[in-house]
């Protein structure tokens, strides 16, 4: 068994359900310390949800810096009895390694570590710095993980040039797709106010569902932007509507609508918020008197256009696998949204994602070593670029 697969198994065996790390970062930190990395643990969050973060750097911060970023936490397993094998006992079947976190994202973490071990062994004085930013709060609220570390690194003035996040981005084979950006996410909770009353006497009541309905129809039909070469158009979707007392003869006093924007770089949170408020006003609803609206900005969109990092990764993928990788910004959010605020070039690259968060999550053994080779080749490519720029 190769070193990457062995480390993947060691990480899977640690039941690091958010916000627990269960020693994953200590295991990785020990491997990195042996290479000369200076490792720092940054804890954050309340006592009942303590998050562990690792920041490790090889170099003095004076050279171009590549960050490997990821998370050691995993989602809950669901009923363990539904798994074909214990989700925290790494198990091989049919050429696949099964276990919670196998593809999201412990194989990526192992590949990053081993790639660095092999690169540093061959390049003891590289022209680039290498860093790791790991958290145990990516699958959870993401309030005390990467975002906290990024704020601290920005405060210190740490140099950060490129970042590879190990999210499982591939579709059929490792390297066939990378994410060079993600859409932003903006959620709203709209409470439309009416007057509760008997359904037989509507003139004595005011139905908030009727007030909200034309607004919701307008918002659902709105074209928010046209997207661009990298992003699809911004979308607006209702996720929940709550109204009524449960009785069929009562007009409710309020209706609450939860909705979400997934927005491109063609729109801004402020612009989207204003357009929603304008729609409410067009239908005669005024803030405070007729509705309350609370906003939650989950993350801004980010985009890394083709350039040094994208080119280095694409070349590495082609050299190691023969694949011409596809650039994509589809899917949900990731911690890349936080890192992109302090590091201009961020991409995501990991194994196929078909089984992530599912029962019997797995990674094909044949996908693990190529991932390590791609990471290592990217290190070589960026190191050569830095040497030529000296």
mmCIF file of C-alpha atoms in Angstrom:
data_model
loop_
_atom_site.group_PDB
_atom_site.id
_atom_site.type_symbol
_atom_site.label_atom_id
_atom_site.label_comp_id
_atom_site.label_asym_id
_atom_site.label_seq_id
_atom_site.Cartn_x
_atom_site.Cartn_y
_atom_site.Cartn_z
ATOM 1 C CA UNK A 1 0.000 0.000 0.000
ATOM 2 C CA UNK A 2 1.381 3.432 -0.936
ATOM 3 C CA UNK A 3 1.927 6.244 1.576
ATOM 4 C CA UNK A 4 -1.045 8.313 0.370
ATOM 5 C CA UNK A 5 -3.536 5.498 0.759
ATOM 6 C CA UNK A 6 -2.091 4.565 4.152
ATOM 7 C CA UNK A 7 -2.493 8.119 5.470
ATOM 8 C CA UNK A 8 -6.009 8.341 4.017
ATOM 9 C CA UNK A 9 -6.947 5.253 6.025
ATOM 10 C CA UNK A 10 -5.437 6.693 9.205
ATOM 11 C CA UNK A 11 -7.512 9.851 8.798
ATOM 12 C CA UNK A 12 -10.752 8.002 8.010
ATOM 13 C CA UNK A 13 -10.307 5.944 11.186
ATOM 14 C CA UNK A 14 -10.651 9.133 13.266
ATOM 15 C CA UNK A 15 -14.380 9.960 13.763
ATOM 16 C CA UNK A 16 -13.992 13.703 13.274
ATOM 17 C CA UNK A 17 -17.638 14.758 12.980
ATOM 18 C CA UNK A 18 -17.936 18.573 13.089
ATOM 19 C CA UNK A 19 -16.561 20.274 15.169
ATOM 20 C CA UNK A 20 -14.371 17.393 16.318
ATOM 21 C CA UNK A 21 -10.933 16.932 14.830
ATOM 22 C CA UNK A 22 -10.060 13.765 16.758
ATOM 23 C CA UNK A 23 -6.326 14.235 16.275
ATOM 24 C CA UNK A 24 -6.355 14.491 12.475
ATOM 25 C CA UNK A 25 -4.532 17.810 12.514
ATOM 26 C CA UNK A 26 -2.011 16.581 15.072
ATOM 27 C CA UNK A 27 -1.258 13.608 12.816
ATOM 28 C CA UNK A 28 -0.825 15.866 9.800
ATOM 29 C CA UNK A 29 1.102 18.440 11.839
ATOM 30 C CA UNK A 30 3.611 15.827 12.953
ATOM 31 C CA UNK A 31 4.289 14.866 9.339
ATOM 32 C CA UNK A 32 4.686 18.514 8.340
ATOM 33 C CA UNK A 33 6.895 19.375 11.316
ATOM 34 C CA UNK A 34 9.294 16.642 10.224
ATOM 35 C CA UNK A 35 9.672 18.553 6.938
ATOM 36 C CA UNK A 36 10.467 21.817 8.695
ATOM 37 C CA UNK A 37 6.989 23.362 8.751
ATOM 38 C CA UNK A 38 6.235 25.621 11.707
ATOM 39 C CA UNK A 39 2.817 24.503 12.935
ATOM 40 C CA UNK A 40 0.331 26.518 14.957
ATOM 41 C CA UNK A 41 -3.002 25.419 16.389
ATOM 42 C CA UNK A 42 -5.662 28.130 16.507
ATOM 43 C CA UNK A 43 -8.761 27.224 18.531
ATOM 44 C CA UNK A 44 -11.997 29.165 18.321
ATOM 45 C CA UNK A 45 -15.644 28.938 19.321
ATOM 46 C CA UNK A 46 -17.606 28.328 22.526
ATOM 47 C CA UNK A 47 -16.741 25.518 24.913
ATOM 48 C CA UNK A 48 -19.537 23.299 23.596
ATOM 49 C CA UNK A 49 -18.487 23.798 19.958
ATOM 50 C CA UNK A 50 -14.734 24.199 20.088
ATOM 51 C CA UNK A 51 -13.117 24.288 16.659
ATOM 52 C CA UNK A 52 -9.541 23.244 15.929
ATOM 53 C CA UNK A 53 -7.598 24.962 13.153
ATOM 54 C CA UNK A 54 -4.069 24.326 11.914
ATOM 55 C CA UNK A 55 -1.813 26.874 10.232
ATOM 56 C CA UNK A 56 1.534 25.499 9.089
ATOM 57 C CA UNK A 57 4.172 27.228 6.962
ATOM 58 C CA UNK A 58 7.424 26.091 5.390
ATOM 59 C CA UNK A 59 9.531 29.176 4.742
ATOM 60 C CA UNK A 60 9.869 32.660 6.160
ATOM 61 C CA UNK A 61 7.034 34.302 4.276
ATOM 62 C CA UNK A 62 9.339 36.149 1.890
ATOM 63 C CA UNK A 63 8.706 33.957 -1.155
ATOM 64 C CA UNK A 64 5.585 33.304 -3.239
ATOM 65 C CA UNK A 65 3.378 31.051 -1.130
ATOM 66 C CA UNK A 66 1.141 28.138 -2.092
ATOM 67 C CA UNK A 67 -1.485 27.203 0.497
ATOM 68 C CA UNK A 68 -3.047 23.761 0.687
ATOM 69 C CA UNK A 69 -6.412 24.235 2.406
ATOM 70 C CA UNK A 70 -9.050 21.831 3.609
ATOM 71 C CA UNK A 71 -11.100 20.449 6.457
ATOM 72 C CA UNK A 72 -10.608 17.511 8.769
ATOM 73 C CA UNK A 73 -14.241 17.411 9.892
ATOM 74 C CA UNK A 74 -16.849 15.209 8.245
ATOM 75 C CA UNK A 75 -20.639 15.151 8.192
ATOM 76 C CA UNK A 76 -22.516 12.675 10.441
ATOM 77 C CA UNK A 77 -22.733 9.148 9.097
ATOM 78 C CA UNK A 78 -26.475 8.674 9.369
ATOM 79 C CA UNK A 79 -27.516 5.243 10.649
ATOM 80 C CA UNK A 80 -24.338 3.173 10.848
ATOM 81 C CA UNK A 81 -26.469 0.070 10.318
ATOM 82 C CA UNK A 82 -27.220 1.307 6.788
ATOM 83 C CA UNK A 83 -23.528 1.154 5.859
ATOM 84 C CA UNK A 84 -22.085 -2.031 4.416
ATOM 85 C CA UNK A 85 -19.151 -1.599 6.803
ATOM 86 C CA UNK A 86 -18.346 0.579 9.811
ATOM 87 C CA UNK A 87 -18.073 4.166 8.485
ATOM 88 C CA UNK A 88 -14.987 4.804 10.600
ATOM 89 C CA UNK A 89 -13.212 1.560 9.790
ATOM 90 C CA UNK A 90 -11.501 2.059 6.416
ATOM 91 C CA UNK A 91 -12.574 -0.861 4.263
ATOM 92 C CA UNK A 92 -11.584 -1.967 0.757
ATOM 93 C CA UNK A 93 -14.118 -3.478 -1.637
ATOM 94 C CA UNK A 94 -14.140 -3.670 -5.419
ATOM 95 C CA UNK A 95 -11.203 -1.328 -5.846
ATOM 96 C CA UNK A 96 -12.683 1.337 -3.584
ATOM 97 C CA UNK A 97 -11.855 2.613 -0.109
ATOM 98 C CA UNK A 98 -14.995 3.077 1.998
ATOM 99 C CA UNK A 99 -15.431 5.303 5.043
ATOM 100 C CA UNK A 100 -16.887 8.643 6.051
ATOM 101 C CA UNK A 101 -14.669 11.371 4.650
ATOM 102 C CA UNK A 102 -12.993 9.097 2.085
ATOM 103 C CA UNK A 103 -13.664 11.566 -0.711
ATOM 104 C CA UNK A 104 -14.710 14.608 1.326
ATOM 105 C CA UNK A 105 -11.927 15.208 1.987
ATOM 106 C CA UNK A 106 -9.442 12.928 3.732
ATOM 107 C CA UNK A 107 -7.986 11.504 0.532
ATOM 108 C CA UNK A 108 -7.184 15.062 -0.548
ATOM 109 C CA UNK A 109 -5.515 15.863 2.772
ATOM 110 C CA UNK A 110 -3.375 12.748 2.593
ATOM 111 C CA UNK A 111 -2.445 13.502 -1.023
ATOM 112 C CA UNK A 112 -1.408 17.043 -0.086
ATOM 113 C CA UNK A 113 0.823 15.868 2.745
ATOM 114 C CA UNK A 114 2.559 13.128 0.777
ATOM 115 C CA UNK A 115 2.966 15.433 -2.231
ATOM 116 C CA UNK A 116 4.794 17.897 0.005
ATOM 117 C CA UNK A 117 6.954 15.150 1.509
ATOM 118 C CA UNK A 118 8.065 14.018 -1.923
ATOM 119 C CA UNK A 119 8.565 17.548 -3.243
ATOM 120 C CA UNK A 120 10.589 18.761 -0.258
ATOM 121 C CA UNK A 121 12.748 15.625 -0.300
ATOM 122 C CA UNK A 122 13.757 16.490 -3.873
ATOM 123 C CA UNK A 123 13.802 20.282 -3.321
ATOM 124 C CA UNK A 124 15.177 21.066 0.145
ATOM 125 C CA UNK A 125 15.475 24.800 -0.663
ATOM 126 C CA UNK A 126 12.468 25.598 -2.862
ATOM 127 C CA UNK A 127 11.801 28.990 -4.426
ATOM 128 C CA UNK A 128 8.299 29.002 -2.948
ATOM 129 C CA UNK A 129 6.877 28.784 0.552
ATOM 130 C CA UNK A 130 4.275 26.104 1.257
ATOM 131 C CA UNK A 131 1.503 26.404 3.826
ATOM 132 C CA UNK A 132 -1.430 24.386 5.161
ATOM 133 C CA UNK A 133 -4.695 25.857 6.426
ATOM 134 C CA UNK A 134 -6.939 23.187 7.941
ATOM 135 C CA UNK A 135 -10.128 23.448 9.994
ATOM 136 C CA UNK A 136 -12.618 21.223 11.793
ATOM 137 C CA UNK A 137 -15.535 23.577 11.045
ATOM 138 C CA UNK A 138 -16.252 23.451 7.329
ATOM 139 C CA UNK A 139 -19.167 21.051 7.284
ATOM 140 C CA UNK A 140 -20.836 22.932 10.158
ATOM 141 C CA UNK A 141 -21.619 26.619 10.741
ATOM 142 C CA UNK A 142 -18.174 27.667 9.423
ATOM 143 C CA UNK A 143 -18.055 30.516 11.932
ATOM 144 C CA UNK A 144 -14.926 29.523 13.832
ATOM 145 C CA UNK A 145 -12.872 27.799 11.173
ATOM 146 C CA UNK A 146 -11.166 29.085 8.049
ATOM 147 C CA UNK A 147 -12.755 32.522 8.317
ATOM 148 C CA UNK A 148 -11.138 33.052 11.739
ATOM 149 C CA UNK A 149 -7.719 31.926 10.529
ATOM 150 C CA UNK A 150 -7.935 34.139 7.442
ATOM 151 C CA UNK A 151 -8.673 37.175 9.586
ATOM 152 C CA UNK A 152 -5.666 36.394 11.763
ATOM 153 C CA UNK A 153 -3.366 35.837 8.792
ATOM 154 C CA UNK A 154 -4.506 39.087 7.208
ATOM 155 C CA UNK A 155 -3.868 40.912 10.487
ATOM 156 C CA UNK A 156 -0.336 39.524 10.577
ATOM 157 C CA UNK A 157 0.341 40.401 6.956
ATOM 158 C CA UNK A 158 1.101 36.792 5.997
ATOM 159 C CA UNK A 159 1.980 36.356 2.335
ATOM 160 C CA UNK A 160 -0.554 34.262 0.420
ATOM 161 C CA UNK A 161 -0.254 34.032 -3.374
ATOM 162 C CA UNK A 162 -2.004 30.822 -4.437
ATOM 163 C CA UNK A 163 -4.350 28.383 -2.744
ATOM 164 C CA UNK A 164 -5.577 24.893 -3.609
ATOM 165 C CA UNK A 165 -8.627 23.711 -1.641
ATOM 166 C CA UNK A 166 -8.974 19.936 -1.597
ATOM 167 C CA UNK A 167 -12.730 19.792 -2.161
ATOM 168 C CA UNK A 168 -13.919 16.815 -4.223
ATOM 169 C CA UNK A 169 -14.420 18.528 -7.584
ATOM 170 C CA UNK A 170 -13.927 15.742 -10.099
ATOM 171 C CA UNK A 171 -16.756 13.912 -11.851
ATOM 172 C CA UNK A 172 -15.560 10.677 -13.456
ATOM 173 C CA UNK A 173 -11.791 10.742 -12.919
ATOM 174 C CA UNK A 174 -9.499 12.736 -10.683
ATOM 175 C CA UNK A 175 -8.583 15.924 -12.498
ATOM 176 C CA UNK A 176 -11.406 16.056 -15.034
ATOM 177 C CA UNK A 177 -12.877 19.149 -13.346
ATOM 178 C CA UNK A 178 -11.586 21.886 -11.057
ATOM 179 C CA UNK A 179 -13.461 24.767 -9.521
ATOM 180 C CA UNK A 180 -11.941 28.122 -10.332
ATOM 181 C CA UNK A 181 -14.666 29.999 -8.487
ATOM 182 C CA UNK A 182 -17.949 29.677 -6.634
ATOM 183 C CA UNK A 183 -21.176 31.627 -6.558
ATOM 184 C CA UNK A 184 -22.029 33.790 -3.584
ATOM 185 C CA UNK A 185 -24.892 32.891 -1.262
ATOM 186 C CA UNK A 186 -27.319 35.402 0.233
ATOM 187 C CA UNK A 187 -30.318 34.286 2.294
ATOM 188 C CA UNK A 188 -33.347 36.289 3.348
ATOM 189 C CA UNK A 189 -36.139 35.747 5.860
ATOM 190 C CA UNK A 190 -39.207 37.773 4.898
ATOM 191 C CA UNK A 191 -42.018 38.168 7.428
ATOM 192 C CA UNK A 192 -45.156 39.712 5.913
ATOM 193 C CA UNK A 193 -47.574 41.064 8.501
ATOM 194 C CA UNK A 194 -51.352 40.832 8.308
ATOM 195 C CA UNK A 195 -54.261 40.740 10.754
ATOM 196 C CA UNK A 196 -55.505 37.392 11.997
ATOM 197 C CA UNK A 197 -59.209 36.770 11.755
ATOM 198 C CA UNK A 198 -62.068 34.456 10.900
ATOM 199 C CA UNK A 199 -61.949 33.277 7.315
ATOM 200 C CA UNK A 200 -65.665 34.015 6.917
ATOM 201 C CA UNK A 201 -65.090 37.700 7.741
ATOM 202 C CA UNK A 202 -62.155 38.689 5.546
ATOM 203 C CA UNK A 203 -63.091 42.369 5.755
ATOM 204 C CA UNK A 204 -62.132 42.252 9.439
ATOM 205 C CA UNK A 205 -58.741 40.688 8.754
ATOM 206 C CA UNK A 206 -55.791 41.116 6.395
ATOM 207 C CA UNK A 207 -54.328 38.024 4.781
ATOM 208 C CA UNK A 208 -50.502 38.230 4.660
ATOM 209 C CA UNK A 209 -50.285 35.294 2.258
ATOM 210 C CA UNK A 210 -52.359 37.233 -0.268
ATOM 211 C CA UNK A 211 -50.104 40.269 0.272
ATOM 212 C CA UNK A 212 -46.951 38.217 -0.267
ATOM 213 C CA UNK A 213 -48.131 36.174 -3.254
ATOM 214 C CA UNK A 214 -47.730 38.796 -6.019
ATOM 215 C CA UNK A 215 -44.327 39.817 -4.659
ATOM 216 C CA UNK A 216 -43.131 36.221 -4.657
ATOM 217 C CA UNK A 217 -44.428 35.714 -8.193
ATOM 218 C CA UNK A 218 -42.526 38.786 -9.360
ATOM 219 C CA UNK A 219 -39.303 37.734 -7.643
ATOM 220 C CA UNK A 220 -39.559 34.209 -9.053
ATOM 221 C CA UNK A 221 -39.901 35.622 -12.570
ATOM 222 C CA UNK A 222 -37.080 38.166 -12.243
ATOM 223 C CA UNK A 223 -33.918 37.843 -14.323
ATOM 224 C CA UNK A 224 -31.324 39.066 -11.848
ATOM 225 C CA UNK A 225 -28.384 39.039 -14.253
ATOM 226 C CA UNK A 226 -27.181 37.123 -17.290
ATOM 227 C CA UNK A 227 -24.114 35.557 -15.695
ATOM 228 C CA UNK A 228 -20.860 35.647 -17.628
ATOM 229 C CA UNK A 229 -18.307 33.377 -19.252
ATOM 230 C CA UNK A 230 -17.593 31.691 -15.918
ATOM 231 C CA UNK A 231 -20.881 31.912 -13.995
ATOM 232 C CA UNK A 232 -24.489 30.983 -14.770
ATOM 233 C CA UNK A 233 -27.135 33.665 -14.140
ATOM 234 C CA UNK A 234 -27.947 34.494 -10.539
ATOM 235 C CA UNK A 235 -30.815 32.392 -9.194
ATOM 236 C CA UNK A 236 -33.465 33.115 -6.544
ATOM 237 C CA UNK A 237 -35.235 30.224 -4.829
ATOM 238 C CA UNK A 238 -37.777 29.888 -2.015
ATOM 239 C CA UNK A 239 -36.793 27.197 0.473
ATOM 240 C CA UNK A 240 -39.591 27.454 3.067
ATOM 241 C CA UNK A 241 -42.973 29.144 3.585
ATOM 242 C CA UNK A 242 -44.639 29.129 7.001
ATOM 243 C CA UNK A 243 -48.105 30.544 7.561
ATOM 244 C CA UNK A 244 -51.363 29.660 9.262
ATOM 245 C CA UNK A 245 -52.446 28.265 12.603
ATOM 246 C CA UNK A 246 -53.248 24.796 11.327
ATOM 247 C CA UNK A 247 -56.967 25.535 11.279
ATOM 248 C CA UNK A 248 -58.816 25.829 7.974
ATOM 249 C CA UNK A 249 -61.029 28.694 9.124
ATOM 250 C CA UNK A 250 -58.395 31.159 10.367
ATOM 251 C CA UNK A 251 -56.673 33.871 8.330
ATOM 252 C CA UNK A 252 -53.087 33.945 9.648
ATOM 253 C CA UNK A 253 -51.473 37.020 11.154
ATOM 254 C CA UNK A 254 -48.108 36.508 9.449
ATOM 255 C CA UNK A 255 -46.403 34.504 6.763
ATOM 256 C CA UNK A 256 -42.662 33.811 6.827
ATOM 257 C CA UNK A 257 -40.752 33.117 3.617
ATOM 258 C CA UNK A 258 -37.161 31.835 3.553
ATOM 259 C CA UNK A 259 -35.324 32.364 0.282
ATOM 260 C CA UNK A 260 -31.818 32.268 -1.113
ATOM 261 C CA UNK A 261 -29.794 33.866 -3.885
ATOM 262 C CA UNK A 262 -26.880 32.032 -5.506
ATOM 263 C CA UNK A 263 -25.259 34.956 -7.235
ATOM 264 C CA UNK A 264 -22.516 35.557 -9.734
ATOM 265 C CA UNK A 265 -19.878 38.242 -9.883
ATOM 266 C CA UNK A 266 -22.338 40.209 -12.048
ATOM 267 C CA UNK A 267 -24.419 41.055 -8.955
ATOM 268 C CA UNK A 268 -23.694 42.420 -5.495
ATOM 269 C CA UNK A 269 -25.428 41.607 -2.188
ATOM 270 C CA UNK A 270 -26.430 45.245 -1.799
ATOM 271 C CA UNK A 271 -27.932 45.379 -5.274
ATOM 272 C CA UNK A 272 -29.931 42.185 -4.784
ATOM 273 C CA UNK A 273 -31.232 43.341 -1.416
ATOM 274 C CA UNK A 274 -32.396 46.653 -2.849
ATOM 275 C CA UNK A 275 -34.211 44.974 -5.720
ATOM 276 C CA UNK A 276 -36.175 42.793 -3.281
ATOM 277 C CA UNK A 277 -37.148 45.839 -1.191
ATOM 278 C CA UNK A 278 -38.148 47.700 -4.366
ATOM 279 C CA UNK A 279 -40.399 44.799 -5.377
ATOM 280 C CA UNK A 280 -42.119 44.853 -1.996
ATOM 281 C CA UNK A 281 -42.666 48.612 -2.334
ATOM 282 C CA UNK A 282 -44.171 48.217 -5.797
ATOM 283 C CA UNK A 283 -46.830 46.004 -4.244
ATOM 284 C CA UNK A 284 -47.611 48.481 -1.485
ATOM 285 C CA UNK A 285 -45.625 46.865 1.337
ATOM 286 C CA UNK A 286 -43.556 49.126 3.553
ATOM 287 C CA UNK A 287 -40.729 48.007 5.889
ATOM 288 C CA UNK A 288 -41.702 47.791 9.537
ATOM 289 C CA UNK A 289 -45.392 48.413 9.011
ATOM 290 C CA UNK A 290 -46.026 45.585 6.562
ATOM 291 C CA UNK A 291 -42.948 43.406 6.610
ATOM 292 C CA UNK A 292 -39.641 42.634 8.296
ATOM 293 C CA UNK A 293 -36.706 41.374 6.276
ATOM 294 C CA UNK A 294 -33.530 39.848 7.732
ATOM 295 C CA UNK A 295 -30.496 39.046 5.590
ATOM 296 C CA UNK A 296 -27.636 36.562 5.973
ATOM 297 C CA UNK A 297 -24.656 36.818 3.648
ATOM 298 C CA UNK A 298 -23.167 33.326 3.563
ATOM 299 C CA UNK A 299 -20.317 34.197 1.239
ATOM 300 C CA UNK A 300 -19.266 36.387 -1.646
ATOM 301 C CA UNK A 301 -18.590 34.921 -5.089
ATOM 302 C CA UNK A 302 -14.994 34.443 -6.099
ATOM 303 C CA UNK A 303 -13.322 33.809 -9.408
ATOM 304 C CA UNK A 304 -9.775 32.895 -10.400
ATOM 305 C CA UNK A 305 -9.342 33.524 -14.099
ATOM 306 C CA UNK A 306 -6.702 31.605 -16.082
ATOM 307 C CA UNK A 307 -3.278 32.722 -14.920
ATOM 308 C CA UNK A 308 -0.331 31.348 -12.912
ATOM 309 C CA UNK A 309 -2.273 29.043 -10.572
ATOM 310 C CA UNK A 310 -4.874 27.785 -13.039
ATOM 311 C CA UNK A 311 -2.184 27.257 -15.664
ATOM 312 C CA UNK A 312 0.080 25.379 -13.228
ATOM 313 C CA UNK A 313 -2.747 23.093 -12.116
ATOM 314 C CA UNK A 314 -4.015 22.461 -15.627
ATOM 315 C CA UNK A 315 -0.531 21.578 -16.810
ATOM 316 C CA UNK A 316 -0.037 19.258 -13.826
ATOM 317 C CA UNK A 317 -3.308 17.455 -14.518
ATOM 318 C CA UNK A 318 -2.463 16.991 -18.187
ATOM 319 C CA UNK A 319 1.062 15.748 -17.430
ATOM 320 C CA UNK A 320 -0.091 13.242 -14.820
ATOM 321 C CA UNK A 321 -3.375 12.052 -16.346
ATOM 322 C CA UNK A 322 -3.589 13.243 -19.962
ATOM 323 C CA UNK A 323 -6.855 15.035 -19.142
ATOM 324 C CA UNK A 324 -7.771 18.507 -20.371
ATOM 325 C CA UNK A 325 -9.502 19.660 -17.209
ATOM 326 C CA UNK A 326 -12.766 21.551 -17.261
ATOM 327 C CA UNK A 327 -13.061 24.827 -15.333
ATOM 328 C CA UNK A 328 -16.309 25.147 -13.396
ATOM 329 C CA UNK A 329 -17.993 27.390 -10.820
ATOM 330 C CA UNK A 330 -20.990 25.117 -10.178
ATOM 331 C CA UNK A 331 -22.006 23.561 -6.894
ATOM 332 C CA UNK A 332 -22.406 24.876 -3.382
ATOM 333 C CA UNK A 333 -20.141 27.004 -1.258
ATOM 334 C CA UNK A 334 -16.768 26.094 0.207
ATOM 335 C CA UNK A 335 -14.166 27.681 2.441
ATOM 336 C CA UNK A 336 -12.658 29.067 -0.746
ATOM 337 C CA UNK A 337 -15.059 31.988 -0.257
ATOM 338 C CA UNK A 338 -13.138 33.044 2.863
ATOM 339 C CA UNK A 339 -9.664 32.402 1.492
ATOM 340 C CA UNK A 340 -10.401 34.373 -1.671
ATOM 341 C CA UNK A 341 -10.810 37.509 0.451
ATOM 342 C CA UNK A 342 -7.110 37.367 1.411
ATOM 343 C CA UNK A 343 -5.601 35.353 -1.474
ATOM 344 C CA UNK A 344 -6.352 36.410 -5.041
ATOM 345 C CA UNK A 345 -5.817 33.036 -6.755
ATOM 346 C CA UNK A 346 -7.872 30.157 -5.344
ATOM 347 C CA UNK A 347 -8.918 26.914 -7.022
ATOM 348 C CA UNK A 348 -10.468 23.688 -5.751
ATOM 349 C CA UNK A 349 -9.223 20.274 -6.814
ATOM 350 C CA UNK A 350 -10.035 16.872 -5.411
ATOM 351 C CA UNK A 351 -11.316 13.370 -6.262
ATOM 352 C CA UNK A 352 -14.731 12.490 -7.757
ATOM 353 C CA UNK A 353 -17.662 13.635 -5.635
ATOM 354 C CA UNK A 354 -20.391 11.119 -6.509
ATOM 355 C CA UNK A 355 -20.607 9.616 -2.996
ATOM 356 C CA UNK A 356 -19.898 12.600 -0.739
ATOM 357 C CA UNK A 357 -22.240 12.911 2.275
ATOM 358 C CA UNK A 358 -23.878 9.611 1.287
ATOM 359 C CA UNK A 359 -24.162 6.230 2.963
ATOM 360 C CA UNK A 360 -21.125 4.123 1.951
ATOM 361 C CA UNK A 361 -19.021 7.133 0.931
ATOM 362 C CA UNK A 362 -15.949 5.941 -0.923
ATOM 363 C CA UNK A 363 -13.037 6.894 -3.132
ATOM 364 C CA UNK A 364 -11.656 4.747 -5.922
ATOM 365 C CA UNK A 365 -8.162 3.575 -5.006
ATOM 366 C CA UNK A 366 -7.122 4.370 -8.574
ATOM 367 C CA UNK A 367 -7.987 8.050 -7.989
ATOM 368 C CA UNK A 368 -5.840 8.580 -4.882
ATOM 369 C CA UNK A 369 -2.283 8.363 -6.167
ATOM 370 C CA UNK A 370 -2.957 10.488 -9.287
ATOM 371 C CA UNK A 371 -4.313 13.216 -7.007
ATOM 372 C CA UNK A 372 -1.081 13.204 -5.006
ATOM 373 C CA UNK A 373 0.920 13.333 -8.232
ATOM 374 C CA UNK A 374 -1.106 16.312 -9.492
ATOM 375 C CA UNK A 375 -0.499 18.224 -6.266
ATOM 376 C CA UNK A 376 3.215 17.411 -6.411
ATOM 377 C CA UNK A 377 3.476 18.386 -10.070
ATOM 378 C CA UNK A 378 1.745 21.679 -9.292
ATOM 379 C CA UNK A 379 4.394 22.363 -6.658
ATOM 380 C CA UNK A 380 7.089 21.778 -9.277
ATOM 381 C CA UNK A 381 5.336 24.022 -11.797
ATOM 382 C CA UNK A 382 4.911 26.920 -9.367
ATOM 383 C CA UNK A 383 8.450 26.464 -8.083
ATOM 384 C CA UNK A 384 9.792 26.728 -11.642
ATOM 385 C CA UNK A 385 7.696 29.848 -12.179
ATOM 386 C CA UNK A 386 9.102 31.433 -9.028
ATOM 387 C CA UNK A 387 12.665 30.567 -10.024
ATOM 388 C CA UNK A 388 12.196 32.166 -13.436
ATOM 389 C CA UNK A 389 10.806 35.346 -11.826
ATOM 390 C CA UNK A 390 13.813 35.818 -9.549
#
